[in-house]
Amino acid sequence: MTKQIHLAAHFPGVNNTTVWSDPQAGSHIEFDSFVHLARTAERAKFDFFFLAEGLRLREQGGKIYDLDVVGRPDTFTVLAALAAVTERLGLAGTINSTFNEPYEVARQFASLDHLSDGRAAWNVVTSWDAFTGENFRRGGFLANEDRYTRAESFLRTAWKLFDTGVGQFEHKDQHFDISGTFGVPRSPQGRPVILQAGDSDEGREFAAATADAIFSRHGTLEAGQKFYSDVKGRLAKYGRTHDQLVVLPAATFVLGDTDADAQEKAAVVRRQQVSGATAIRFLEQIWNRDLSAYDPDGPLPEVEPVIGENTIAKGRASVRMFKDPAATVKQWREKASAKNLSIRDLVIDVSARQNFIGSADSVATQINDLVQQDAADGFILVPHVTPGGLDEFADTVVPLLQERGVFRSEYSGPTLRDHLGIR
Ligand SMILES: Cc1cc2nc3c(=O)[nH]c(=O)nc-3n(C[C@H](O)[C@H](O)[C@H](O)COP(=O)(O)O)c2cc1C
């Protein structure tokens, strides 16, 4: 059976995927930017608009990391405002379960679901670092291994509150001991759509037990298929079926008039994303030492990485993703020497790749092929220019997917659960 594709629009995050130096780039704070991307996504009949969240600004070398844009406004405030200027588009917010409290978050999501007539979604994230906890005066607060038990308990407590509507509640477990009355009537969706973004075994198990959709990093055919069958394979033990978890990898794209034109544009975008300064900072995160004296157009540093606690970078994904710096450095040296890459070339090679590159026709084919081959159920698209980076996709790729009968031309119902086909 031909699958229907799900699409979501990721408002650009605070990282170098977004090219802020582009003359077309706008503000990431002003409301107009949010409105532009949301309205484009709704015009294109996307399932939802997505906001990531970081609760503490990233730092490097003891200073706020300022090579990318810095700062972002509060999720609920933005989504509530967007509810007023959109009608059908789902509104997904990333809200942390380690530092918040279930009563407050349940009130906020139930309210958003009311204000939007059933379009709210909650991406439940746990966050990694003690560094973020300091913003909440809790230091590390929870060991990483306890974060998913708190997350599950947090979510089940919030569900109890959503289900209670106005009335008495009581919840006691290892993390929460709360009772009282919940004040927000049951909302249109009952419970907002639950998204999940963890990638560890515990994260995947949590998603299989509780989530309606999962946001992943695995957007290629092979990695996507492996992830897809892994998480879908975990559902049965929770009495759930394959269609109850929608798998949505993040995906970037570059469109051109022809495939060759798009390849050329993509090469330019990658160099915009990884400036010389960005490349050096990126290496510092892995080497765990100051590399500011190195030339980004020269060879990789000959000094060895400092092994042990990372003291250079705080709040950076790269530190977690490359868990074994010694092995990573060895591998990168081999690659750089085999392909004669400078520091900047190497960083582009290992960090900046667009998922879909081509003419509208070939991007539509690439997306549909991945979905039909069970590498995904759709994608959360991350444009590299804010706020206009989705316009061309909406105008050229979406109509082709519609013509091919794999993407909706009209919303079939009012709620985000309707769009995602989940109950
Ligand atoms: C694709 C993806 C997106 C994520 N987005 C966010 C985010 O916006 N904000 C956040 O605090 N954590 C985010 N996380 C972090 C997860 O919530 C989680 O804390 C982290 O991945 C560690 O759990 P894990 O070991 O199960 O992956 C994201 C993780 C992934 C894989």
CSV table of C-alpha atoms and ligand atoms in Angstrom, one decimal:
chain,number,residue,atom,x,y,z
A,1,MET,CA,0.0,0.0,0.0
A,2,THR,CA,1.3,3.5,-0.8
A,3,LYS,CA,2.1,5.4,2.4
A,4,GLN,CA,1.1,9.0,2.9
A,5,ILE,CA,4.0,11.3,3.8
A,6,HIS,CA,4.0,13.5,6.9
A,7,LEU,CA,5.9,16.8,6.8
A,8,ALA,CA,6.8,19.3,9.5
A,9,ALA,CA,8.6,22.6,9.5
A,10,HIS,CA,11.5,23.1,12.0
A,11,PHE,CA,12.0,26.7,13.0
A,12,PRO,CA,15.7,27.1,12.7
A,13,GLY,CA,17.6,26.3,15.8
A,14,VAL,CA,20.6,28.0,17.4
A,15,ASN,CA,23.3,26.2,15.4
A,16,ASN,CA,25.2,26.6,12.2
A,17,THR,CA,22.7,24.7,10.0
A,18,THR,CA,21.1,28.1,9.7
A,19,VAL,CA,23.0,30.5,7.5
A,20,TRP,CA,22.5,33.9,9.2
A,21,SER,CA,25.1,35.6,7.0
A,22,ASP,CA,22.8,35.0,3.9
A,23,PRO,CA,21.4,38.4,2.7
A,24,GLN,CA,17.9,36.8,2.8
A,25,ALA,CA,18.2,35.8,6.5
A,26,GLY,CA,15.9,37.5,8.9
A,27,SER,CA,15.4,37.7,12.7
A,28,HIS,CA,15.0,34.5,14.8
A,29,ILE,CA,13.3,36.5,17.5
A,30,GLU,CA,10.8,38.8,15.8
A,31,PHE,CA,7.3,37.5,15.5
A,32,ASP,CA,7.2,38.0,11.7
A,33,SER,CA,9.7,35.3,11.2
A,34,PHE,CA,7.6,32.7,13.1
A,35,VAL,CA,4.5,33.8,11.3
A,36,HIS,CA,6.2,33.5,7.9
A,37,LEU,CA,7.5,30.0,8.4
A,38,ALA,CA,4.2,28.8,10.0
A,39,ARG,CA,2.0,30.3,7.3
A,40,THR,CA,4.2,28.7,4.6
A,41,ALA,CA,3.9,25.4,6.3
A,42,GLU,CA,0.2,25.7,6.6
A,43,ARG,CA,-0.2,26.8,3.0
A,44,ALA,CA,1.7,23.7,2.1
A,45,LYS,CA,-0.6,21.5,4.3
A,46,PHE,CA,2.2,20.4,6.6
A,47,ASP,CA,1.4,18.4,9.7
A,48,PHE,CA,3.0,20.7,12.2
A,49,PHE,CA,5.4,23.5,13.0
A,50,PHE,CA,8.2,22.5,15.3
A,51,LEU,CA,10.2,24.5,17.9
A,52,ALA,CA,13.4,23.0,19.5
A,53,GLU,CA,14.5,24.4,22.8
A,54,GLY,CA,17.8,25.0,24.6
A,55,LEU,CA,17.4,26.2,28.2
A,56,ARG,CA,20.9,27.5,28.5
A,57,LEU,CA,23.1,29.4,26.0
A,58,ARG,CA,26.0,27.3,24.7
A,59,GLU,CA,29.5,28.4,25.8
A,60,GLN,CA,33.0,27.9,24.5
A,61,GLY,CA,36.2,28.8,26.2
A,62,GLY,CA,34.3,30.4,29.0
A,63,LYS,CA,32.3,32.7,26.8
A,64,ILE,CA,28.8,32.6,25.2
A,65,TYR,CA,29.2,31.0,21.8
A,66,ASP,CA,28.3,33.7,19.4
A,67,LEU,CA,29.3,32.5,15.9
A,68,ASP,CA,25.7,31.4,15.5
A,69,VAL,CA,22.7,33.5,16.5
A,70,VAL,CA,22.3,33.7,20.2
A,71,GLY,CA,19.0,33.4,22.2
A,72,ARG,CA,15.5,32.3,21.6
A,73,PRO,CA,12.1,33.3,23.0
A,74,ASP,CA,9.9,31.1,25.2
A,75,THR,CA,8.2,28.2,23.5
A,76,PHE,CA,4.7,28.5,24.9
A,77,THR,CA,4.5,32.2,24.3
A,78,VAL,CA,5.5,31.7,20.6
A,79,LEU,CA,3.2,28.8,20.0
A,80,ALA,CA,0.2,30.6,21.6
A,81,ALA,CA,0.8,33.6,19.4
A,82,LEU,CA,1.0,31.3,16.3
A,83,ALA,CA,-2.3,29.6,17.3
A,84,ALA,CA,-4.0,32.9,16.6
A,85,VAL,CA,-2.5,33.4,13.1
A,86,THR,CA,-2.9,29.8,11.8
A,87,GLU,CA,-6.0,27.5,11.6
A,88,ARG,CA,-5.0,23.9,11.0
A,89,LEU,CA,-1.2,23.6,11.4
A,90,GLY,CA,0.0,21.5,14.4
A,91,LEU,CA,2.1,23.4,16.9
A,92,ALA,CA,4.9,21.4,18.5
A,93,GLY,CA,7.0,22.6,21.4
A,94,THR,CA,10.0,21.0,22.9
A,95,ILE,CA,9.7,21.1,26.7
A,96,ASN,CA,12.1,19.6,29.1
A,97,SER,CA,11.1,17.0,31.7
A,98,THR,CA,14.2,17.3,33.9
A,99,PHE,CA,13.9,20.9,35.0
A,100,ASN,CA,10.1,21.6,34.9
A,101,GLU,CA,7.2,20.4,37.0
A,102,PRO,CA,4.3,18.3,35.5
A,103,TYR,CA,1.5,20.4,37.0
A,104,GLU,CA,2.8,23.6,35.3
A,105,VAL,CA,3.6,21.9,32.0
A,106,ALA,CA,0.2,20.1,31.9
A,107,ARG,CA,-1.6,23.5,32.4
A,108,GLN,CA,0.4,25.1,29.6
A,109,PHE,CA,-0.2,22.3,27.1
A,110,ALA,CA,-3.8,21.9,27.9
A,111,SER,CA,-4.2,25.7,27.5
A,112,LEU,CA,-2.4,25.6,24.2
A,113,ASP,CA,-4.6,22.7,23.0
A,114,HIS,CA,-7.7,24.8,23.8
A,115,LEU,CA,-6.4,28.0,22.2
A,116,SER,CA,-5.4,26.1,19.0
A,117,ASP,CA,-8.5,23.9,18.9
A,118,GLY,CA,-6.6,20.7,19.2
A,119,ARG,CA,-3.2,21.4,17.5
A,120,ALA,CA,-0.8,21.1,20.4
A,121,ALA,CA,2.2,18.7,20.5
A,122,TRP,CA,4.8,18.2,23.2
A,123,ASN,CA,8.3,17.0,22.3
A,124,VAL,CA,9.4,15.6,25.7
A,125,VAL,CA,13.2,16.0,26.1
A,126,THR,CA,15.4,15.2,29.0
A,127,SER,CA,18.5,17.3,28.2
A,128,TRP,CA,22.0,16.1,29.0
A,129,ASP,CA,24.0,18.4,31.1
A,130,ALA,CA,24.5,19.6,34.7
A,131,PHE,CA,25.4,22.9,33.1
A,132,THR,CA,21.8,23.5,32.0
A,133,GLY,CA,20.6,22.6,35.6
A,134,GLU,CA,22.5,25.6,37.0
A,135,ASN,CA,19.9,27.9,35.3
A,136,PHE,CA,17.4,26.2,37.6
A,137,ARG,CA,19.6,26.4,40.7
A,138,ARG,CA,19.7,22.6,40.9
A,139,GLY,CA,23.2,21.9,39.8
A,140,GLY,CA,23.3,18.6,38.0
A,141,PHE,CA,19.9,17.7,39.6
A,142,LEU,CA,19.7,14.2,38.1
A,143,ALA,CA,22.2,11.7,36.9
A,144,ASN,CA,21.7,11.0,33.2
A,145,GLU,CA,20.5,7.4,33.9
A,146,ASP,CA,17.6,8.8,36.0
A,147,ARG,CA,16.4,11.3,33.5
A,148,TYR,CA,14.3,8.9,31.6
A,149,THR,CA,12.6,7.5,34.7
A,150,ARG,CA,11.7,11.1,35.7
A,151,ALA,CA,10.6,11.8,32.1
A,152,GLU,CA,8.2,8.8,32.0
A,153,SER,CA,6.9,9.6,35.5
A,154,PHE,CA,6.5,13.3,34.4
A,155,LEU,CA,4.6,12.4,31.3
A,156,ARG,CA,2.3,9.9,33.1
A,157,THR,CA,1.6,12.5,35.7
A,158,ALA,CA,0.8,15.1,33.1
A,159,TRP,CA,-1.5,12.5,31.3
A,160,LYS,CA,-3.4,12.0,34.6
A,161,LEU,CA,-3.9,15.8,34.8
A,162,PHE,CA,-5.0,16.1,31.2
A,163,ASP,CA,-7.5,13.2,31.7
A,164,THR,CA,-8.8,14.7,35.0
A,165,GLY,CA,-9.8,18.0,33.3
A,166,VAL,CA,-11.2,20.2,36.1
A,167,GLY,CA,-11.1,18.2,39.3
A,168,GLN,CA,-9.1,16.5,42.0
A,169,PHE,CA,-5.9,14.6,41.3
A,170,GLU,CA,-3.3,12.7,43.3
A,171,HIS,CA,0.0,11.3,42.1
A,172,LYS,CA,2.7,9.6,44.0
A,173,ASP,CA,5.8,7.9,42.8
A,174,GLN,CA,9.6,8.0,43.2
A,175,HIS,CA,9.7,11.5,41.5
A,176,PHE,CA,6.5,13.2,42.3
A,177,ASP,CA,4.2,13.4,45.3
A,178,ILE,CA,1.5,15.8,44.4
A,179,SER,CA,-2.2,16.2,44.9
A,180,GLY,CA,-4.8,19.0,44.5
A,181,THR,CA,-7.1,20.2,41.7
A,182,PHE,CA,-6.3,20.6,38.1
A,183,GLY,CA,-7.9,23.8,36.6
A,184,VAL,CA,-8.0,23.4,32.9
A,185,PRO,CA,-11.0,21.6,31.3
A,186,ARG,CA,-10.3,18.6,29.1
A,187,SER,CA,-8.9,19.9,25.8
A,188,PRO,CA,-9.9,19.1,22.2
A,189,GLN,CA,-7.3,16.4,21.8
A,190,GLY,CA,-7.6,15.2,25.3
A,191,ARG,CA,-3.9,14.7,25.4
A,192,PRO,CA,-1.5,16.7,23.2
A,193,VAL,CA,0.4,14.7,20.6
A,194,ILE,CA,3.6,13.3,22.2
A,195,LEU,CA,6.9,13.5,20.4
A,196,GLN,CA,10.2,12.1,21.5
A,197,ALA,CA,13.8,12.8,20.5
A,198,GLY,CA,16.1,10.5,22.5
A,199,ASP,CA,18.4,8.1,20.7
A,200,SER,CA,19.8,5.9,23.4
A,201,ASP,CA,18.3,2.5,24.2
A,202,GLU,CA,16.4,4.1,27.1
A,203,GLY,CA,15.2,6.9,24.8
A,204,ARG,CA,13.9,4.6,22.2
A,205,GLU,CA,12.2,2.4,24.8
A,206,PHE,CA,10.5,5.6,26.2
A,207,ALA,CA,9.3,6.5,22.8
A,208,ALA,CA,8.0,3.0,22.1
A,209,ALA,CA,6.1,3.1,25.4
A,210,THR,CA,4.6,6.6,25.2
A,211,ALA,CA,5.2,8.6,22.0
A,212,ASP,CA,2.9,9.3,19.1
A,213,ALA,CA,5.9,10.4,16.9
A,214,ILE,CA,9.6,10.3,17.1
A,215,PHE,CA,12.1,12.9,15.9
A,216,SER,CA,15.3,11.3,14.8
A,217,ARG,CA,18.7,12.0,13.3
A,218,HIS,CA,18.5,9.0,11.0
A,219,GLY,CA,17.5,10.4,7.6
A,220,THR,CA,19.4,8.3,5.1
A,221,LEU,CA,18.1,5.0,3.6
A,222,GLU,CA,20.3,2.6,5.5
A,223,ALA,CA,20.4,4.3,8.9
A,224,GLY,CA,16.7,5.3,8.6
A,225,GLN,CA,15.6,1.7,7.9
A,226,LYS,CA,17.6,0.4,10.8
A,227,PHE,CA,16.2,3.0,13.2
A,228,TYR,CA,12.7,2.6,11.8
A,229,SER,CA,12.6,-1.2,12.3
A,230,ASP,CA,14.2,-0.9,15.7
A,231,VAL,CA,11.7,1.5,17.2
A,232,LYS,CA,8.7,0.0,15.5
A,233,GLY,CA,9.9,-3.4,16.7
A,234,ARG,CA,9.7,-2.2,20.3
A,235,LEU,CA,6.0,-1.3,20.1
A,236,ALA,CA,4.4,-4.7,20.5
A,237,LYS,CA,5.6,-5.2,24.0
A,238,TYR,CA,3.6,-2.2,25.0
A,239,GLY,CA,0.5,-3.5,23.2
A,240,ARG,CA,1.0,-0.9,20.4
A,241,THR,CA,0.9,-1.3,16.6
A,242,HIS,CA,3.3,0.0,13.9
A,243,ASP,CA,0.9,2.8,12.9
A,244,GLN,CA,0.8,4.3,16.4
A,245,LEU,CA,4.4,5.7,16.2
A,246,VAL,CA,5.2,8.1,13.3
A,247,VAL,CA,8.9,8.2,12.6
A,248,LEU,CA,10.2,11.6,11.4
A,249,PRO,CA,13.9,12.2,10.9
A,250,ALA,CA,15.2,15.8,10.6
A,251,ALA,CA,16.1,16.6,7.0
A,252,THR,CA,17.8,19.5,5.3
A,253,PHE,CA,17.5,20.2,1.6
A,254,VAL,CA,18.8,22.4,-1.3
A,255,LEU,CA,16.7,22.9,-4.4
A,256,GLY,CA,17.9,24.0,-7.8
A,257,ASP,CA,16.6,24.3,-11.3
A,258,THR,CA,18.4,21.1,-12.2
A,259,ASP,CA,20.2,18.5,-10.1
A,260,ALA,CA,23.6,20.0,-11.1
A,261,ASP,CA,22.5,23.5,-10.2
A,262,ALA,CA,21.3,22.2,-6.8
A,263,GLN,CA,24.7,20.4,-6.2
A,264,GLU,CA,26.5,23.7,-6.9
A,265,LYS,CA,24.2,25.6,-4.5
A,266,ALA,CA,24.7,22.9,-1.8
A,267,ALA,CA,28.4,23.3,-2.0
A,268,VAL,CA,28.0,27.1,-1.4
A,269,VAL,CA,25.6,26.5,1.5
A,270,ARG,CA,28.0,24.2,3.2
A,271,ARG,CA,30.8,26.8,3.1
A,272,GLN,CA,28.4,29.4,4.4
A,273,GLN,CA,27.5,27.0,7.3
A,274,VAL,CA,31.1,26.2,8.1
A,275,SER,CA,33.1,29.4,8.1
A,276,GLY,CA,36.8,29.2,9.0
A,277,ALA,CA,36.1,30.3,12.5
A,278,THR,CA,33.2,27.8,12.9
A,279,ALA,CA,35.6,25.0,11.8
A,280,ILE,CA,38.2,25.9,14.4
A,281,ARG,CA,35.6,26.1,17.2
A,282,PHE,CA,34.2,22.7,16.1
A,283,LEU,CA,37.6,21.1,16.3
A,284,GLU,CA,38.2,22.7,19.7
A,285,GLN,CA,35.1,20.9,21.0
A,286,ILE,CA,36.6,17.5,20.0
A,287,TRP,CA,40.2,18.3,20.8
A,288,ASN,CA,39.1,19.9,24.1
A,289,ARG,CA,41.8,22.6,23.8
A,290,ASP,CA,42.3,26.1,22.4
A,291,LEU,CA,43.1,25.8,18.7
A,292,SER,CA,42.7,29.5,17.8
A,293,ALA,CA,46.2,29.7,16.5
A,294,TYR,CA,45.5,27.3,13.7
A,295,ASP,CA,44.7,28.2,10.1
A,296,PRO,CA,41.3,26.8,9.0
A,297,ASP,CA,42.7,26.5,5.5
A,298,GLY,CA,45.7,24.5,6.7
A,299,PRO,CA,46.2,20.9,7.9
A,300,LEU,CA,44.7,19.4,11.0
A,301,PRO,CA,46.4,20.2,14.3
A,302,GLU,CA,49.3,17.9,15.1
A,303,VAL,CA,48.7,18.3,18.9
A,304,GLU,CA,46.7,15.5,20.6
A,305,PRO,CA,43.3,16.0,22.1
A,306,VAL,CA,42.9,16.5,25.8
A,307,ILE,CA,41.1,13.4,27.1
A,308,GLY,CA,38.8,13.6,30.1
A,309,GLU,CA,36.2,16.0,31.1
A,310,ASN,CA,35.4,18.5,28.4
A,311,THR,CA,36.3,21.9,29.7
A,312,ILE,CA,36.2,23.9,26.5
A,313,ALA,CA,32.6,23.5,25.4
A,314,LYS,CA,29.4,23.6,27.3
A,315,GLY,CA,26.0,22.6,26.0
A,316,ARG,CA,27.4,21.3,22.7
A,317,ALA,CA,25.9,18.3,20.9
A,318,SER,CA,29.3,17.5,19.3
A,319,VAL,CA,30.8,16.7,22.6
A,320,ARG,CA,28.2,14.0,23.2
A,321,MET,CA,28.1,12.8,19.6
A,322,PHE,CA,31.8,12.1,19.4
A,323,LYS,CA,32.2,10.3,22.6
A,324,ASP,CA,35.7,8.9,21.9
A,325,PRO,CA,37.8,11.9,20.9
A,326,ALA,CA,41.0,9.9,20.5
A,327,ALA,CA,39.4,7.6,18.0
A,328,THR,CA,37.6,10.4,16.3
A,329,VAL,CA,40.8,12.4,15.8
A,330,LYS,CA,42.6,9.4,14.4
A,331,GLN,CA,39.8,8.8,11.9
A,332,TRP,CA,39.7,12.4,10.9
A,333,ARG,CA,43.5,12.5,10.4
A,334,GLU,CA,43.2,9.5,8.1
A,335,LYS,CA,40.4,11.0,6.2
A,336,ALA,CA,42.1,14.4,5.8
A,337,SER,CA,45.3,12.9,4.6
A,338,ALA,CA,43.6,10.5,2.2
A,339,LYS,CA,41.5,13.3,0.6
A,340,ASN,CA,44.0,16.2,1.2
A,341,LEU,CA,41.5,18.2,3.3
A,342,SER,CA,42.1,21.4,5.2
A,343,ILE,CA,40.5,21.9,8.6
A,344,ARG,CA,37.6,23.6,7.1
A,345,ASP,CA,37.1,21.0,4.3
A,346,LEU,CA,37.3,18.3,6.9
A,347,VAL,CA,34.6,19.9,9.1
A,348,ILE,CA,32.4,20.4,6.1
A,349,ASP,CA,32.9,16.7,5.3
A,350,VAL,CA,32.1,15.4,8.7
A,351,SER,CA,29.4,17.8,9.8
A,352,ALA,CA,27.5,19.5,7.0
A,353,ARG,CA,25.5,17.4,4.7
A,354,GLN,CA,22.2,18.2,3.1
A,355,ASN,CA,19.8,15.2,3.1
A,356,PHE,CA,18.0,16.2,-0.1
A,357,ILE,CA,19.7,17.9,-3.0
A,358,GLY,CA,18.3,18.3,-6.5
A,359,SER,CA,15.5,19.7,-8.7
A,360,ALA,CA,12.1,19.8,-7.1
A,361,ASP,CA,11.2,16.7,-9.1
A,362,SER,CA,14.2,14.7,-7.8
A,363,VAL,CA,13.8,15.9,-4.2
A,364,ALA,CA,10.1,14.8,-4.3
A,365,THR,CA,11.3,11.4,-5.6
A,366,GLN,CA,14.0,11.1,-2.9
A,367,ILE,CA,11.6,11.9,-0.1
A,368,ASN,CA,8.9,9.6,-1.4
A,369,ASP,CA,11.3,6.7,-1.9
A,370,LEU,CA,12.6,6.9,1.6
A,371,VAL,CA,9.1,6.9,3.0
A,372,GLN,CA,7.9,4.0,0.8
A,373,GLN,CA,11.0,2.0,1.7
A,374,ASP,CA,10.3,2.4,5.4
A,375,ALA,CA,13.3,4.6,6.2
A,376,ALA,CA,10.8,7.1,7.6
A,377,ASP,CA,7.1,8.1,7.7
A,378,GLY,CA,8.0,11.6,6.7
A,379,PHE,CA,10.4,14.4,7.7
A,380,ILE,CA,10.9,17.4,9.9
A,381,LEU,CA,12.4,19.8,7.4
A,382,VAL,CA,15.1,22.2,8.6
A,383,PRO,CA,15.5,25.1,6.1
A,384,HIS,CA,18.9,26.8,6.1
A,385,VAL,CA,17.5,30.3,5.7
A,386,THR,CA,15.0,32.0,8.1
A,387,PRO,CA,12.2,32.7,7.6
A,388,GLY,CA,11.9,32.2,3.8
A,389,GLY,CA,13.8,28.9,3.5
A,390,LEU,CA,10.7,26.8,3.1
A,391,ASP,CA,9.0,28.9,0.4
A,392,GLU,CA,10.5,27.2,-2.6
A,393,PHE,CA,9.8,23.8,-1.2
A,394,ALA,CA,6.2,24.7,-0.5
A,395,ASP,CA,5.8,26.0,-4.1
A,396,THR,CA,7.6,23.4,-6.0
A,397,VAL,CA,8.1,20.1,-4.1
A,398,VAL,CA,4.8,19.9,-2.3
A,399,PRO,CA,2.6,20.1,-5.5
A,400,LEU,CA,4.6,17.2,-7.0
A,401,LEU,CA,4.0,15.1,-3.9
A,402,GLN,CA,0.3,16.0,-4.1
A,403,GLU,CA,0.2,15.1,-7.8
A,404,ARG,CA,1.7,11.7,-7.0
A,405,GLY,CA,-1.0,11.1,-4.4
A,406,VAL,CA,1.4,10.7,-1.5
A,407,PHE,CA,0.7,14.0,0.3
A,408,ARG,CA,-2.6,15.7,1.3
A,409,SER,CA,-4.0,18.5,-0.7
A,410,GLU,CA,-6.4,19.4,2.1
A,411,TYR,CA,-6.4,18.7,5.8
A,412,SER,CA,-8.8,15.9,6.6
A,413,GLY,CA,-9.7,17.1,10.1
A,414,PRO,CA,-9.1,19.9,12.5
A,415,THR,CA,-6.7,18.4,15.0
A,416,LEU,CA,-3.0,17.4,14.8
A,417,ARG,CA,-4.0,13.8,15.7
A,418,ASP,CA,-6.1,13.9,12.5
A,419,HIS,CA,-3.2,15.0,10.4
A,420,LEU,CA,-0.9,12.3,11.9
A,421,GLY,CA,-3.6,9.6,11.7
A,422,ILE,CA,-3.2,8.7,15.3
A,423,ARG,CA,-5.8,8.5,18.0
B,1,LIG,C1,17.0,14.7,16.9
B,1,LIG,C2,17.1,15.1,18.4
B,1,LIG,C3,16.6,16.4,18.7
B,1,LIG,C4,16.7,16.9,20.0
B,1,LIG,N1,16.3,18.1,20.3
B,1,LIG,C5,16.4,18.6,21.6
B,1,LIG,C6,16.0,19.9,21.9
B,1,LIG,O1,15.5,20.7,21.1
B,1,LIG,N2,16.2,20.4,23.2
B,1,LIG,C7,16.7,19.6,24.2
B,1,LIG,O2,16.8,20.0,25.3
B,1,LIG,N3,17.1,18.3,23.9
B,1,LIG,C8,17.0,17.8,22.6
B,1,LIG,N4,17.4,16.5,22.3
B,1,LIG,C9,18.0,15.7,23.4
B,1,LIG,C10,17.2,14.6,24.0
B,1,LIG,O3,16.0,15.0,24.7
B,1,LIG,C11,18.0,13.8,25.0
B,1,LIG,O4,18.2,14.6,26.2
B,1,LIG,C12,19.3,13.4,24.5
B,1,LIG,O5,19.2,13.0,23.2
B,1,LIG,C13,20.0,12.4,25.4
B,1,LIG,O6,19.2,11.2,25.4
B,1,LIG,P1,19.6,10.0,24.5
B,1,LIG,O7,20.9,9.5,25.1
B,1,LIG,O8,18.5,9.0,24.7
B,1,LIG,O9,19.7,10.4,23.1
B,1,LIG,C14,17.3,16.1,21.0
B,1,LIG,C15,17.7,14.8,20.7
B,1,LIG,C16,17.7,14.3,19.4
B,1,LIG,C17,18.2,12.9,19.1
